Amino acid sequence: MGKWIRAASAADIPVDEMKAVQIGGANIALYNLDGDFYATSNICTHATAFLTEGWLEDGIIECPLHAGRFDVRTGKGQGAPISCDLQTFQTRIENSDIEILIE
């Protein structure tokens, strides 16, 4: 069982943009893809870099350090240099806020 935690206001993240948040010591990246919200770890699995400092296009986040790419909807790495998928978190909207499920 997990706990739903408020991460941000949905209005704080424009369409096709992202936002870094800190929740319980974890760096989380929030993404708005055409009004659907997704959450992943904000740390690249290849090398320590904040994904929200990278580039988001068509649901793919590209790490600013070595150009590793992940699908933010699934966390799936999109090839070299990525060898480990990204942790994802379930999201929901409650009273205009984005909440994520923390296990």
Backbone as CSV, one residue per row, in Angstrom:
resi,resn,N_x,N_y,N_z,CA_x,CA_y,CA_z,C_x,C_y,C_z
1,MET,0.846,-1.186,0.000,0.000,0.000,0.000,0.883,1.237,0.000
2,GLY,0.444,2.228,-0.716,1.185,3.478,-0.796,0.355,4.620,-0.258
3,LYS,0.904,5.791,-0.418,0.238,6.999,0.055,0.264,8.028,-1.061
4,TRP,-0.879,8.668,-1.316,-0.954,9.736,-2.310,-0.422,11.019,-1.688
5,ILE,0.510,11.667,-2.386,1.149,12.892,-1.908,0.964,13.987,-2.960
6,ARG,0.590,15.181,-2.507,0.480,16.322,-3.423,1.878,16.665,-3.923
7,ALA,2.011,16.792,-5.249,3.307,17.102,-5.844,3.365,18.533,-6.370
8,ALA,2.269,19.013,-6.958,2.235,20.362,-7.545,0.815,20.665,-7.993
9,SER,0.573,21.918,-8.284,-0.682,22.306,-8.908,-0.587,21.981,-10.393
10,ALA,-1.642,21.445,-10.952,-1.646,21.136,-12.383,-1.402,22.393,-13.213
11,ALA,-1.842,23.539,-12.725,-1.659,24.799,-13.448,-0.193,25.231,-13.514
12,ASP,0.653,24.657,-12.653,2.072,25.017,-12.621,2.883,24.400,-13.758
13,ILE,2.285,23.446,-14.483,3.033,22.758,-15.536,2.270,22.894,-16.856
14,PRO,2.718,23.810,-17.711,2.053,23.978,-19.011,2.161,22.703,-19.853
15,VAL,1.293,22.587,-20.856,1.308,21.449,-21.772,2.697,21.312,-22.401
16,ASP,3.163,20.066,-22.443,4.467,19.699,-23.018,5.647,20.299,-22.267
17,GLU,5.451,20.573,-20.976,6.523,21.065,-20.113,6.711,20.085,-18.959
18,MET,7.719,20.347,-18.136,8.039,19.486,-16.998,8.450,20.350,-15.818
19,LYS,8.438,19.719,-14.645,8.779,20.430,-13.414,9.445,19.449,-12.462
20,ALA,10.501,19.894,-11.809,11.170,19.097,-10.783,10.546,19.405,-9.427
21,VAL,10.309,18.365,-8.628,9.809,18.533,-7.266,10.590,17.602,-6.344
22,GLN,10.612,17.952,-5.095,11.273,17.152,-4.066,10.173,16.610,-3.158
23,ILE,10.094,15.296,-3.022,9.088,14.678,-2.155,9.778,13.641,-1.289
24,GLY,9.750,13.888,0.012,10.339,12.943,0.952,11.788,12.594,0.637
25,GLY,12.562,13.551,0.197,13.960,13.313,-0.124,14.208,12.757,-1.515
26,ALA,13.131,12.491,-2.271,13.276,11.961,-3.634,13.120,13.087,-4.649
27,ASN,13.960,13.072,-5.668,13.842,14.011,-6.786,12.885,13.402,-7.805
28,ILE,11.774,14.095,-8.048,10.730,13.609,-8.954,10.566,14.602,-10.100
29,ALA,10.357,14.086,-11.296,10.049,14.913,-12.458,8.580,14.715,-12.808
30,LEU,7.863,15.812,-12.970,6.463,15.792,-13.397,6.393,16.292,-14.831
31,TYR,5.567,15.646,-15.637,5.452,15.988,-17.053,3.979,16.177,-17.409
32,ASN,3.687,17.159,-18.260,2.346,17.377,-18.779,2.389,17.086,-20.272
33,LEU,1.821,15.963,-20.670,1.756,15.586,-22.078,0.319,15.737,-22.546
34,ASP,0.035,16.834,-23.209,-1.309,17.108,-23.727,-2.391,16.998,-22.662
35,GLY,-2.079,17.456,-21.446,-3.050,17.440,-20.357,-3.052,16.183,-19.510
36,ASP,-2.256,15.193,-19.886,-2.079,13.991,-19.066,-0.769,14.138,-18.306
37,PHE,-0.801,13.831,-17.014,0.366,14.038,-16.163,1.052,12.721,-15.844
38,TYR,2.383,12.752,-15.870,3.218,11.590,-15.593,4.299,12.002,-14.604
39,ALA,4.821,11.021,-13.876,5.890,11.290,-12.915,6.929,10.179,-12.988
40,THR,8.192,10.597,-12.952,9.307,9.655,-12.930,10.339,10.155,-11.926
41,SER,11.313,9.305,-11.653,12.498,9.800,-10.957,13.088,10.896,-11.834
42,ASN,13.677,11.904,-11.201,14.288,12.987,-11.963,15.777,12.741,-12.207
43,ILE,16.289,11.606,-11.759,17.708,11.291,-11.885,17.900,10.243,-12.978
44,CYS,18.735,10.544,-13.949,19.039,9.601,-15.024,19.657,8.329,-14.440
45,THR,19.282,7.189,-14.986,19.827,5.918,-14.487,21.221,5.626,-15.026
46,HIS,21.664,6.360,-16.026,22.991,6.147,-16.618,24.083,6.876,-15.854
47,ALA,23.834,8.115,-15.520,24.782,8.941,-14.767,23.964,9.996,-14.035
48,THR,24.473,10.488,-12.943,23.705,11.424,-12.130,23.530,12.749,-12.858
49,ALA,22.325,12.968,-13.337,21.939,14.218,-13.996,20.439,14.388,-13.812
50,PHE,20.000,15.633,-13.675,18.580,15.919,-13.537,17.929,15.917,-14.910
51,LEU,16.958,15.042,-15.093,16.284,14.935,-16.385,15.532,16.205,-16.757
52,THR,15.021,16.919,-15.764,14.284,18.152,-16.059,15.188,19.256,-16.596
53,GLU,16.483,19.037,-16.626,17.404,19.973,-17.271,17.652,19.562,-18.721
54,GLY,16.979,18.491,-19.148,17.118,17.982,-20.507,16.016,18.480,-21.411
55,TRP,15.674,17.667,-22.416,14.718,18.057,-23.445,13.569,17.062,-23.492
56,LEU,12.353,17.586,-23.552,11.147,16.771,-23.628,10.496,16.974,-24.980
57,GLU,10.286,15.861,-25.700,9.623,15.936,-26.995,8.864,14.644,-27.250
58,ASP,7.572,14.766,-27.550,6.722,13.617,-27.864,6.773,12.525,-26.786
59,GLY,6.806,12.941,-25.529,6.796,11.985,-24.424,8.136,11.345,-24.127
60,ILE,9.190,11.805,-24.782,10.534,11.271,-24.547,11.378,12.362,-23.896
61,ILE,11.974,12.030,-22.752,12.884,12.945,-22.079,14.311,12.536,-22.424
62,GLU,15.109,13.526,-22.788,16.516,13.274,-23.115,17.394,13.876,-22.037
63,CYS,18.249,13.059,-21.462,19.163,13.492,-20.408,20.150,14.521,-20.966
64,PRO,20.421,15.595,-20.208,21.333,16.621,-20.703,22.805,16.193,-20.668
65,LEU,23.109,15.116,-19.966,24.517,14.737,-19.789,25.061,13.888,-20.942
66,HIS,24.406,12.767,-21.239,24.904,11.871,-22.289,23.834,11.500,-23.318
67,ALA,22.748,12.267,-23.363,21.685,12.093,-24.361,20.938,10.768,-24.235
68,GLY,20.954,10.155,-23.045,20.104,8.990,-22.811,18.653,9.427,-22.876
69,ARG,17.793,8.551,-23.398,16.392,8.915,-23.604,15.473,7.899,-22.931
70,PHE,14.370,8.418,-22.360,13.373,7.588,-21.681,11.982,8.011,-22.126
71,ASP,11.074,7.045,-22.203,9.660,7.337,-22.402,9.087,7.671,-21.030
72,VAL,8.595,8.891,-20.835,8.128,9.306,-19.514,6.829,8.621,-19.109
73,ARG,6.114,8.033,-20.069,4.861,7.330,-19.750,5.128,5.972,-19.117
74,THR,6.247,5.345,-19.492,6.542,3.985,-19.031,7.861,3.865,-18.276
75,GLY,8.741,4.856,-18.435,10.074,4.797,-17.847,11.067,4.010,-18.679
76,LYS,10.616,3.431,-19.779,11.454,2.563,-20.605,12.590,3.342,-21.257
77,GLY,13.833,2.829,-21.064,14.991,3.402,-21.724,14.892,3.171,-23.221
78,GLN,15.376,4.128,-23.992,15.245,4.088,-25.448,16.553,3.724,-26.150
79,GLY,17.417,2.977,-25.477,18.660,2.538,-26.098,19.882,3.133,-25.419
80,ALA,21.049,2.828,-25.975,22.328,3.255,-25.402,22.351,4.772,-25.225
81,PRO,22.947,5.245,-24.152,23.707,4.505,-23.147,22.860,3.952,-22.003
82,ILE,21.541,3.980,-22.121,20.654,3.541,-21.039,20.637,2.015,-20.939
83,SER,20.906,1.501,-19.740,20.835,0.056,-19.518,19.804,-0.301,-18.442
84,CYS,19.211,0.727,-17.819,18.239,0.510,-16.748,17.088,1.497,-16.931
85,ASP,15.856,0.993,-16.866,14.687,1.848,-17.017,14.547,2.810,-15.844
86,LEU,13.726,3.817,-16.028,13.489,4.877,-15.065,12.312,4.512,-14.169
87,GLN,12.414,4.809,-12.886,11.303,4.575,-11.965,10.159,5.528,-12.303
88,THR,8.950,4.997,-12.351,7.765,5.812,-12.609,6.855,5.787,-11.382
89,PHE,5.964,6.750,-11.327,5.006,6.861,-10.232,3.620,7.079,-10.813
90,GLN,2.633,6.457,-10.217,1.248,6.660,-10.621,0.832,8.072,-10.242
91,THR,0.052,8.738,-11.104,-0.422,10.095,-10.826,-1.943,10.142,-10.869
92,ARG,-2.476,11.170,-10.230,-3.910,11.475,-10.330,-4.077,12.967,-10.070
93,ILE,-5.215,13.496,-10.496,-5.561,14.897,-10.247,-6.656,14.921,-9.179
94,GLU,-6.404,15.680,-8.139,-7.375,15.881,-7.054,-7.463,17.378,-6.774
95,ASN,-8.647,17.956,-6.978,-8.852,19.387,-6.727,-7.795,20.252,-7.411
96,SER,-7.508,19.975,-8.660,-6.555,20.715,-9.490,-5.095,20.518,-9.084
97,ASP,-4.840,19.571,-8.210,-3.469,19.265,-7.809,-3.043,17.921,-8.402
98,ILE,-1.767,17.818,-8.721,-1.192,16.548,-9.152,-0.741,15.816,-7.900
99,GLU,-1.208,14.598,-7.741,-0.755,13.754,-6.637,-0.041,12.548,-7.225
100,ILE,0.977,12.077,-6.513,1.674,10.870,-6.936,1.586,9.842,-5.825
101,LEU,1.579,8.589,-6.226,1.495,7.487,-5.277,2.910,7.074,-4.893
102,ILE,3.225,7.217,-3.611,4.528,6.836,-3.079,4.357,5.538,-2.326
103,GLU,5.102,4.531,-2.729,5.025,3.211,-2.081,5.836,3.185,-0.797
